[in-house]
Coordinates of C-alpha atoms in Angstrom, one line a residue:
Chain A
M4 CA -0.2 0.5 -0.2
A5 CA 1.5 3.9 -1.0
Q6 CA 1.9 5.4 1.2
D7 CA 0.1 9.2 1.9
R8 CA 2.6 11.9 0.9
P9 CA 4.9 13.1 1.9
T10 CA 7.6 9.5 0.6
A11 CA 10.4 9.2 2.8
P12 CA 13.2 10.7 1.6
E13 CA 10.5 13.9 1.2
L14 CA 10.0 13.7 5.4
L15 CA 13.3 12.9 6.1
T16 CA 14.8 16.3 4.1
A17 CA 11.8 18.1 6.2
I18 CA 12.9 17.0 8.7
A19 CA 17.0 17.8 8.5
D20 CA 16.1 21.2 7.5
F21 CA 14.5 21.7 10.6
L22 CA 16.8 20.3 12.8
R23 CA 20.1 22.2 11.1
E24 CA 18.2 25.4 10.4
E25 CA 16.0 26.4 13.8
A26 CA 18.0 23.1 17.1
T27 CA 21.0 23.3 15.9
P28 CA 22.0 27.4 16.4
A29 CA 19.7 27.4 19.3
L30 CA 22.2 24.8 20.7
D31 CA 25.2 26.1 19.8
R32 CA 23.7 29.2 21.7
T33 CA 23.5 27.2 24.4
E34 CA 24.8 23.3 25.1
P35 CA 27.5 23.3 21.8
R36 CA 28.3 19.8 22.2
L37 CA 24.7 19.1 21.5
G38 CA 25.5 21.1 18.9
F39 CA 28.3 19.0 17.2
Q40 CA 26.0 16.3 18.2
M41 CA 23.8 17.9 16.5
R42 CA 25.4 18.1 12.5
V43 CA 26.1 14.1 13.6
A44 CA 22.6 13.4 13.2
V45 CA 21.8 16.1 10.3
N46 CA 24.2 14.8 8.4
S47 CA 23.0 11.0 9.5
L48 CA 19.1 12.1 8.4
A49 CA 21.0 13.2 4.4
I50 CA 22.5 9.7 4.4
L51 CA 19.2 8.3 5.4
E52 CA 17.2 10.5 1.7
R53 CA 19.6 9.6 -0.4
E54 CA 19.3 5.6 0.9
S55 CA 15.8 6.1 0.9
R56 CA 16.5 7.7 -3.1
L57 CA 18.7 5.7 -4.8
G58 CA 19.8 2.9 -1.9
P59 CA 17.2 0.2 -4.2
E60 CA 18.3 0.5 -8.0
A61 CA 22.0 0.8 -6.0
D62 CA 21.8 -2.5 -4.3
R63 CA 19.5 -4.4 -7.5
R64 CA 22.8 -3.4 -9.9
E65 CA 24.9 -4.4 -7.7
H66 CA 23.1 -7.4 -7.3
A67 CA 22.5 -7.7 -10.6
R68 CA 26.8 -7.6 -11.6
L69 CA 28.1 -10.2 -8.9
A70 CA 25.5 -13.1 -9.7
T71 CA 27.6 -12.7 -13.5
L72 CA 30.7 -11.6 -12.6
L73 CA 30.7 -14.7 -10.1
G74 CA 28.1 -17.0 -12.0
R75 CA 26.3 -18.1 -10.4
D76 CA 22.6 -17.0 -7.9
G77 CA 22.0 -16.3 -3.7
T78 CA 21.4 -13.2 -1.9
L79 CA 22.9 -9.9 -1.3
D80 CA 25.2 -11.2 1.2
D81 CA 25.7 -15.1 -0.3
L82 CA 27.6 -13.0 -3.1
N83 CA 29.4 -11.0 -1.4
R84 CA 30.6 -13.9 1.4
E85 CA 31.7 -15.3 -2.1
L86 CA 33.7 -12.9 -3.8
A87 CA 35.7 -11.9 -0.2
R88 CA 36.5 -15.6 0.4
Q89 CA 37.7 -15.8 -3.4
L90 CA 40.2 -11.9 -2.8
R91 CA 40.9 -13.4 0.7
S92 CA 42.4 -16.8 -0.8
G93 CA 43.6 -15.0 -4.4
T94 CA 41.8 -17.2 -6.6
R95 CA 40.5 -13.3 -7.6
D96 CA 43.2 -10.2 -7.7
E97 CA 43.1 -6.3 -9.1
C98 CA 44.5 -8.1 -11.4
D99 CA 40.8 -9.3 -13.6
A100 CA 39.0 -6.5 -15.3
A101 CA 35.5 -7.3 -14.5
M102 CA 35.1 -7.3 -10.9
M103 CA 37.3 -4.4 -10.4
A104 CA 35.5 -2.6 -12.2
H105 CA 32.4 -3.9 -10.5
L106 CA 33.7 -3.0 -7.2
E107 CA 34.3 0.6 -8.6
A108 CA 30.7 0.9 -9.4
T109 CA 29.8 -0.6 -6.1
T110 CA 32.0 1.8 -4.4
A111 CA 31.4 5.0 -6.2
D112 CA 27.1 4.1 -6.1
K113 CA 28.1 3.9 -2.6
I114 CA 29.6 7.3 -1.4
A115 CA 27.4 8.5 -3.9
I116 CA 24.6 7.7 -0.7
A117 CA 27.4 7.9 2.4
N118 CA 29.0 11.0 1.1
P119 CA 28.4 11.9 -2.0
K120 CA 31.1 15.3 -1.6
W121 CA 34.2 12.8 -1.1
R122 CA 36.7 12.6 -3.3
Chain B
M13 CA 20.8 15.9 57.7
T14 CA 21.7 15.6 54.4
V15 CA 24.8 14.2 53.5
H16 CA 26.7 15.4 50.5
I17 CA 28.4 12.4 48.4
P18 CA 30.7 14.3 46.1
T19 CA 30.6 14.0 42.2
E20 CA 32.9 12.5 39.9
A21 CA 34.8 16.2 39.4
E22 CA 34.8 16.1 43.5
A23 CA 37.2 13.0 43.7
V24 CA 39.2 13.3 41.6
V25 CA 40.6 17.1 42.8
A26 CA 40.1 15.0 46.1
V27 CA 43.0 13.0 44.9
L28 CA 44.9 15.2 42.5
A29 CA 45.5 17.2 45.6
V30 CA 47.3 14.9 47.7
A31 CA 48.6 13.3 44.4
A32 CA 50.6 17.0 43.5
N33 CA 51.2 17.1 46.5
R34 CA 53.4 14.3 46.7
Y35 CA 54.7 14.8 43.2
F36 CA 55.5 18.9 44.7
G37 CA 56.3 18.4 47.7
G38 CA 54.1 22.0 49.2
T39 CA 50.3 22.4 49.4
A40 CA 48.6 21.6 46.3
V41 CA 45.9 23.5 45.2
I42 CA 43.1 22.0 42.3
E43 CA 42.1 24.5 39.8
G44 CA 40.4 24.7 36.6
L45 CA 39.8 21.6 36.7
G46 CA 37.8 19.8 33.3
R47 CA 37.0 17.1 31.2
E48 CA 38.6 17.2 27.9
S49 CA 36.3 15.9 24.6
G50 CA 37.4 12.0 23.9
G51 CA 36.7 8.6 25.0
A52 CA 34.9 7.7 27.6
S53 CA 36.6 5.1 29.0
R54 CA 40.4 6.6 27.8
Q55 CA 38.8 9.7 29.9
T56 CA 41.5 13.3 29.9
W57 CA 41.4 16.0 32.2
R58 CA 42.8 19.9 32.3
F59 CA 43.4 21.1 35.3
D60 CA 46.4 23.5 37.4
A61 CA 48.0 22.6 40.8
V62 CA 49.0 25.8 42.3
V63 CA 51.6 24.7 44.9
G64 CA 54.0 28.1 46.4
G65 CA 52.1 30.6 44.9
K66 CA 53.5 29.1 41.0
R67 CA 51.3 27.9 38.3
H68 CA 51.5 24.3 37.5
E69 CA 49.3 23.9 33.9
L70 CA 48.6 19.7 33.5
I71 CA 46.8 16.9 32.5
L72 CA 45.5 14.3 33.9
R73 CA 45.6 10.7 31.8
R74 CA 43.0 8.1 33.4
D75 CA 40.9 4.9 32.4
Q76 CA 37.8 3.6 33.5
P77 CA 38.4 0.1 33.6
T78 CA 36.6 -2.2 31.2
R79 CA 34.7 0.8 29.7
G80 CA 33.9 0.6 25.7
K81 CA 36.7 -0.5 24.6
T82 CA 36.4 -3.9 21.8
D83 CA 38.0 -6.9 23.0
R84 CA 40.8 -5.8 19.5
E85 CA 41.5 -2.1 21.1
R86 CA 42.4 -3.8 24.7
S87 CA 44.9 -6.0 22.4
V88 CA 46.5 -3.1 20.2
A89 CA 46.5 -0.5 23.2
I90 CA 49.2 0.2 25.7
D91 CA 48.0 0.5 29.8
R92 CA 48.0 4.2 31.3
A93 CA 51.0 2.3 33.1
T94 CA 53.4 1.9 30.0
E95 CA 51.8 5.1 28.1
F96 CA 53.8 7.2 30.3
R97 CA 57.1 5.4 29.9
V98 CA 56.1 5.5 26.3
L99 CA 56.7 9.2 26.9
A100 CA 58.8 9.8 29.7
A101 CA 61.2 7.4 27.1
A102 CA 60.5 9.6 23.9
H103 CA 60.4 13.3 25.9
K104 CA 63.8 12.0 27.0
A105 CA 64.9 11.7 23.2
G106 CA 63.9 15.5 22.6
V107 CA 60.6 14.8 21.2
R108 CA 58.5 17.6 21.3
A109 CA 56.1 15.8 23.6
P110 CA 54.1 16.4 26.9
E111 CA 56.7 16.2 29.9
P112 CA 55.2 13.6 32.0
L113 CA 55.0 14.0 36.0
F114 CA 54.3 11.3 38.0
E115 CA 51.8 8.0 38.1
L116 CA 49.3 7.8 40.4
A117 CA 49.2 5.4 43.4
A118 CA 46.5 1.7 42.8
G119 CA 45.6 3.0 46.9
D120 CA 44.6 6.5 44.9
G121 CA 41.6 5.1 43.3
L122 CA 41.4 7.1 39.9
G123 CA 41.9 3.3 37.5
E124 CA 45.4 4.2 36.4
A125 CA 46.4 7.0 35.7
F126 CA 49.1 9.4 34.7
V127 CA 49.7 13.2 35.5
M128 CA 51.3 15.7 32.5
R129 CA 51.5 19.8 31.8
R130 CA 50.0 20.6 29.3
A131 CA 50.8 21.9 26.0
G132 CA 49.8 25.3 24.3
G133 CA 47.8 25.2 20.9
T134 CA 44.7 23.7 19.3
A135 CA 44.7 20.3 18.1
I136 CA 42.0 20.6 16.2
A137 CA 42.2 20.0 12.2
R138 CA 39.2 22.6 10.7
K139 CA 41.7 25.8 12.4
L140 CA 44.7 24.7 11.9
L141 CA 43.8 24.4 7.6
R142 CA 41.5 27.5 7.6
D143 CA 42.3 29.6 10.3
A144 CA 43.6 33.1 9.6
A145 CA 46.2 32.9 12.7
Y146 CA 47.6 29.5 11.2
D147 CA 48.5 30.8 8.4
G148 CA 52.0 31.0 9.2
A149 CA 52.0 27.1 11.3
R150 CA 50.8 26.1 7.7
K151 CA 53.7 27.1 6.1
N152 CA 56.6 25.5 8.8
I153 CA 53.8 21.7 9.5
A154 CA 54.9 19.2 6.6
S155 CA 58.7 20.0 7.4
Q156 CA 57.9 20.1 11.9
L157 CA 56.6 16.9 11.9
G158 CA 59.4 15.4 9.6
E159 CA 62.1 16.2 11.5
I160 CA 59.5 15.3 15.4
L161 CA 59.6 11.8 13.9
A162 CA 62.9 11.3 13.0
R163 CA 63.6 12.4 16.8
L164 CA 60.3 10.1 17.6
H165 CA 62.0 7.5 15.8
A166 CA 65.9 7.4 17.3
T167 CA 64.5 7.1 20.9
D168 CA 66.4 5.1 22.3
P169 CA 65.4 0.7 22.9
A170 CA 67.4 0.8 26.4
T171 CA 64.8 3.6 28.0
L172 CA 61.4 2.0 26.0
P173 CA 58.8 -0.7 28.4
P174 CA 58.4 -3.4 26.4
L175 CA 56.9 -3.2 23.9
V176 CA 54.7 -5.3 21.3
R177 CA 57.2 -6.3 17.9
R178 CA 54.0 -5.6 15.1
E179 CA 55.7 -5.8 11.6
A180 CA 53.5 -6.1 7.5
A181 CA 51.7 -9.1 8.3
D182 CA 51.2 -8.8 12.0
H183 CA 49.4 -6.0 11.1
I184 CA 47.6 -7.9 8.0
A185 CA 45.8 -10.7 9.6
G186 CA 45.0 -8.8 13.1
L187 CA 42.4 -7.2 9.1
R188 CA 41.5 -10.0 8.9
R189 CA 40.7 -11.2 12.4
S190 CA 38.9 -7.5 12.9
L191 CA 36.8 -8.3 9.7
D192 CA 36.0 -11.4 10.9
D193 CA 35.3 -10.6 13.5
L194 CA 32.8 -8.3 12.8
G195 CA 30.9 -10.4 9.6
Q196 CA 30.3 -8.6 7.2
A197 CA 32.0 -9.8 3.4
Q198 CA 33.8 -7.0 2.7
P199 CA 35.9 -7.6 -1.0
V200 CA 37.0 -4.4 -1.1
F201 CA 39.1 -4.4 1.9
E202 CA 39.8 -8.1 1.6
L203 CA 41.3 -7.0 -2.1
A204 CA 43.5 -4.7 -0.4
L205 CA 44.2 -6.6 2.2
S206 CA 45.7 -9.3 -0.1
W207 CA 47.6 -6.5 -1.8
L208 CA 49.2 -5.8 1.0
D209 CA 50.2 -9.3 2.0
R210 CA 51.4 -9.9 -1.8
R211 CA 53.8 -7.2 -1.4
K212 CA 55.1 -6.8 2.5
P213 CA 57.8 -5.4 2.9
P214 CA 60.5 -7.7 5.2
P215 CA 60.4 -7.0 8.4
L216 CA 64.0 -4.7 9.9
D217 CA 66.3 -5.4 11.6
R218 CA 66.7 -3.1 13.3
P219 CA 62.8 -2.3 14.0
V220 CA 61.9 1.0 15.7
L221 CA 58.8 3.2 18.4
V222 CA 56.4 3.6 16.2
H223 CA 54.1 6.5 17.0
G224 CA 51.6 4.0 15.7
D225 CA 48.7 7.3 15.1
Y226 CA 50.8 10.0 14.0
R227 CA 48.6 12.1 12.3
T228 CA 46.3 15.5 11.7
G229 CA 43.8 15.5 15.1
N230 CA 46.6 13.9 17.3
Y231 CA 49.1 17.2 17.8
L232 CA 49.1 20.8 18.9
A233 CA 50.1 23.0 17.0
D234 CA 50.0 26.6 17.4
E235 CA 51.1 30.0 15.4
T236 CA 54.9 28.8 15.4
G237 CA 53.4 25.5 14.6
V238 CA 53.7 21.7 16.4
T239 CA 54.1 22.0 19.8
A240 CA 53.3 18.4 20.7
I241 CA 52.1 14.8 20.1
L242 CA 49.5 13.4 21.2
D243 CA 48.1 9.8 21.5
W244 CA 50.6 7.7 22.3
E245 CA 48.6 4.9 23.1
L246 CA 49.6 2.3 19.5
A247 CA 52.5 3.2 19.8
H248 CA 54.8 -0.1 19.7
I249 CA 58.3 -1.4 18.2
G250 CA 57.7 -1.4 14.1
D251 CA 58.6 -0.2 11.3
P252 CA 59.2 3.6 11.0
I253 CA 57.2 3.4 6.9
E254 CA 54.4 2.9 9.2
D255 CA 54.0 6.2 11.0
L256 CA 55.1 8.4 7.0
G257 CA 52.4 6.7 5.9
W258 CA 49.9 6.7 8.0
L259 CA 49.9 10.7 8.3
C260 CA 49.1 10.3 4.6
V261 CA 46.5 8.8 4.7
K262 CA 43.2 11.4 2.8
S263 CA 41.4 11.1 5.3
W264 CA 44.2 12.8 7.9
R265 CA 44.2 15.8 5.3
F266 CA 40.5 17.1 6.5
G267 CA 39.2 17.9 2.3
A268 CA 43.3 19.7 1.6
I269 CA 44.2 16.4 -0.7
D270 CA 46.4 17.9 -2.4
R271 CA 48.3 18.4 0.3
P272 CA 48.8 14.6 1.5
A273 CA 51.2 14.8 4.4
G274 CA 48.7 15.2 6.7
G275 CA 47.1 18.5 5.1
F276 CA 50.3 20.9 4.8
G277 CA 52.7 19.7 2.2
S278 CA 53.4 16.9 0.1
R279 CA 55.1 13.9 0.4
E280 CA 58.8 14.3 -0.7
E281 CA 58.8 17.5 1.8
L282 CA 57.9 15.7 4.9
W283 CA 60.4 12.5 3.6
A284 CA 62.9 15.6 3.7
A285 CA 62.5 16.6 6.3
Y286 CA 62.8 13.5 8.0
E287 CA 66.1 12.4 6.2
R288 CA 67.7 16.1 6.9
A289 CA 67.0 15.2 10.5
G290 CA 68.1 12.2 11.1
G291 CA 65.4 9.3 10.0
R292 CA 66.7 7.2 7.0
P293 CA 66.7 6.8 3.5
V294 CA 62.5 7.1 2.5
D295 CA 61.8 4.3 -0.2
P296 CA 58.8 5.8 -2.1
Q297 CA 57.2 2.3 -2.9
R298 CA 58.0 1.3 0.5
A299 CA 56.3 4.7 2.0
H300 CA 53.2 4.3 -0.4
W301 CA 52.5 0.5 0.6
W302 CA 52.6 2.0 4.2
E303 CA 50.3 4.4 2.7
V304 CA 47.8 1.8 1.3
F305 CA 47.8 0.1 4.6
G306 CA 47.0 2.8 6.4
T307 CA 43.8 3.3 4.2
V308 CA 42.2 -0.7 5.1
H309 CA 43.4 0.5 9.1
W310 CA 41.3 3.1 9.0
G311 CA 38.7 2.1 7.2
I312 CA 38.1 -1.3 9.3
I313 CA 38.9 0.8 12.1
C314 CA 35.8 3.1 11.0
L315 CA 33.8 -0.4 10.9
N316 CA 34.9 -0.8 14.5
Q317 CA 33.8 2.5 15.6
A318 CA 30.1 1.5 14.5
W319 CA 29.9 -1.8 15.6
K320 CA 30.6 0.2 18.9
H321 CA 27.4 1.6 19.2
L322 CA 25.7 -1.5 18.1
S323 CA 28.1 -4.5 20.5
G324 CA 26.4 -2.5 23.0
S325 CA 28.8 -1.3 24.5
I326 CA 29.0 2.1 24.9
R327 CA 25.6 3.9 23.5
S328 CA 25.8 6.7 20.9
M329 CA 25.2 7.9 17.6
E330 CA 28.6 9.2 16.3
H331 CA 30.4 6.0 17.0
A332 CA 27.8 5.0 14.8
S333 CA 27.7 7.3 12.5
I334 CA 31.3 6.4 11.7
G335 CA 30.8 3.2 10.4
R336 CA 28.9 5.3 7.5
R337 CA 32.6 6.7 6.4
A338 CA 34.9 3.6 5.5
V339 CA 33.5 3.6 2.6
E340 CA 35.1 7.1 2.1
T341 CA 38.5 4.6 2.3
Q342 CA 37.6 2.0 -0.4
V343 CA 37.0 5.4 -3.2
D344 CA 40.3 5.8 -2.0
L345 CA 41.9 1.9 -2.0
L346 CA 40.7 1.5 -5.2
Q347 CA 42.9 5.0 -6.4
L348 CA 45.3 4.2 -5.1
L349 CA 45.4 0.7 -6.2
K350 CA 45.0 1.7 -9.9
N351 CA 47.8 4.7 -9.3
A352 CA 50.1 1.4 -8.1
G353 CA 50.1 0.0 -11.4

């Protein structure tokens, strides 16, 4: 069942905007330590907002790439465990161009959610 | 009748007065006691002791036993008594570090604790990198860090307490154990650890004192530059280049990404200053290895910080949120491995 608007990203944005623009300045005046914590919270809400928009599609792409790369199916977690195991044992390494392209794409999708300004 | 139950701060003041009295040999009045920011388990307090009209600006370093430490931290961090003796040896070797003064006795009831002199300056990277007050200091910091590190690595091993020797292979095994304990599949970290494993530098004939957490954020600086190296609890014996590599990890540039030496200069500037001050010649390939290692290391520390919250050992939104910083190091690792060819 579809929820009424606001959507999850819209609601998260509204909360983050309120905390940043109204709550944080008030805290900075009275409790600077909490002001810092509030910035951490606002930043985390921004991560959740991006995750709610971009996460499902990013997971789907990662899953599809992993299935192709490993030539089998399974949950996203299973497939990542298998890839991690192969990398630790040396069955695969950085010479595997298809795998490196997969890791680049997965990492690009993750950082676009966690911290798009990182470079 | 009201019973006065002393607060934690009052209890600390009472103990410090007795201990300072014992050390300075005169009645000490404790003033301005306050908690510095920092860990719940490893506390830092600032205070002044006024003895016979003379004011001593001091710092108390104190461990609350067993609170908020993961097994990994317990296994890599040194205890306060060892930290005191490392600091004493480094200070004697001429390293810019706070002068350790005295340890508290077991009977004092503060847990493991010692007192050192308080150095001036700030450790806040954002200020050092951007405030106008530090315009002059910014030109000096990269080379000062190189010089100080050369001295630190030259600390006479005979003056040090027993410390764990940790070579490249031990570090790799430790991080793999940590990933296993966390129970998450981390392909990029596995890729980097295997890359490191195949290229690891051989152990040195003469390993040295390694600071273990030598980076921007862990030293104090004022308008003239670096005043004191802090946070010695990861000290061990090993490869001196470990410290040079860690300092250049991108996360410690705090946004000044085109200045690898802690956000203040080039790697070459740092290495040249290190060598001029008597450090062994820096092999760029070995330094790159340790920079890649440092990047995985920080990434896995991020996961461990989140785990402290997730496991319930401490409840902290701040710790939880650090888990989402691990991917920053994954971006950096893929770049570093690509550039390494």
